[in-house]
């Protein structure tokens, strides 16, 4: 893509530390820092001819050519830069050198520099993506051959790009007729400023009546990349920051890009307004609407941007106001350029990037916005190639679309190509997770065990159950990362098995072992009898816990701690002596004292209930009419621990 001011600058411009006495170097530096790259290239090349071999000269020659998509020239200068002895060079130059080598189809050499870049910048998302997809050329080859391309007749000898569907034709950006006056020439690449044009399409698909879209829209600034509402009455477009059609520049002398909105009245575009989330110190560009026209996607280097430019989305409210821009995140955005988004009717996002693994320059990529963990796909050849491929749009019903490229064989610097998508890109994920669940002690295969897969955020990915052979199978998540398989079955403890995936791949042979558990005493059981311990006895007419009862009650506590779901009722009793009413009160106090002992020892109060039974449930025949020994009466003064849940 020949740079004409409609994408973002990239690497921060670095001023040269040249000798103050050397006027030629200072002039070349001034041109570079003022973004007059075309003129700077000429000056630096003359300096090299004069014998200058300084590190900064090579850096700036590489960058100036890189930012003008002169990748072959950029590669040459970056190569000279890395050939210098003792140079301490930022890893970003390694990445750019690797990218330019791709554009020369030197993929093996490019990969070597990507390995060096990844070693120097281990956390950089571009290096991570490369290391996880070192077979990227094979992946791209698998998705290639799906398009038929055609260079269309509306192209000129300069730059034509950023097509958008409008009525029965196209609106696009071009530098074809700004003239040769110096005020109409952009110093970035000595090219003309951009205007918006429209072209009608006849029944044979040929474009006719190519003309400017509107004089009110086209000023002495760059205008590009449009998006229209379905009714054709509202448009969004990109323009340099301007005041009444004249450039407005920031403190660095740069006229940033902004998105504007216009509405049609009486077949004229009017009410041109700057959108409120623009800024004078950053660029906002390349608008596109979703199906419902409730969201606007765009590219920007606003604060919070991960790379040189990121893809953002913002809500469009019913009253025409806007929400807050949201970065689409590292699944899509890298430290390089993500730009020219386009969203289809089914919420597929197409965009251009030189940060994801590609063939060189900007490549077109796609992902499903409805799947937050979906993979980002390179759409493959022949649409992508070694140069810049960008501003992709498609009609999903007809499978026809357009994009721009500066590939060899075109009519101008950038040409618009039409295409037919012969085979749609498969966005679905096809990964399987398979395994078995077994009894850890007996090694028996367990049927009807529930199996659930969770991602690293503990979100459910998929669920299933084991069959009559103890096996399970379910669809997995295509996203790389860590996962866990949790198996559950009645009368068994839950068990977890973890695994990691680097990319879309099947996971097989998972073996989850379950340990059978003792469910404990059934409801209605007195734990004293179940645990084979001495009952909790009380002194005559007393309700305090005796010392000889503490050993037994501690065993009850241990059981309750081992089975935290068990609930018990403390049932306390008296012997037959004293009045019945008095004994009911005494037994209630004994039950309360026993329950409070358990709660004080750490058992939650909602697990312990209590009740006094007086002398109504004697363990022997020592009632009011039967004389008994002290020992027999003692057997009735007790507390029981009955399982109720």
Short mmCIF file of C-alpha atoms in Angstrom, two decimals, residues 54 81 108 165 169 171 178 236 285 294 359 393-394 473 492-493 525 539 543 611:
data_model
loop_
_atom_site.label_atom_id
_atom_site.label_comp_id
_atom_site.label_asym_id
_atom_site.label_seq_id
_atom_site.Cartn_x
_atom_site.Cartn_y
_atom_site.Cartn_z
CA UNK A 54 25.91 5.97 9.87
CA UNK A 81 21.85 -1.61 9.06
CA UNK A 108 13.34 -18.98 5.39
CA UNK A 165 -20.77 -0.68 -1.34
CA UNK A 169 -22.00 0.80 -7.38
CA UNK A 171 -17.49 4.60 -3.55
CA UNK A 178 -5.55 16.56 -7.51
CA UNK A 236 -19.17 7.93 7.70
CA UNK A 285 -10.06 6.10 10.62
CA UNK A 294 -25.80 -0.11 16.14
CA UNK A 359 2.87 -13.48 3.37
CA UNK A 393 -15.33 -5.87 1.50
CA UNK A 394 -17.70 -8.72 0.59
CA UNK A 473 -16.39 -37.34 23.80
CA UNK A 492 -17.59 -40.56 44.27
CA UNK A 493 -15.41 -37.58 44.98
CA UNK A 525 -28.85 -42.95 62.96
CA UNK A 539 -25.09 -36.01 86.45
CA UNK A 543 -26.83 -30.28 82.35
CA UNK A 611 -34.66 -30.88 71.49
#
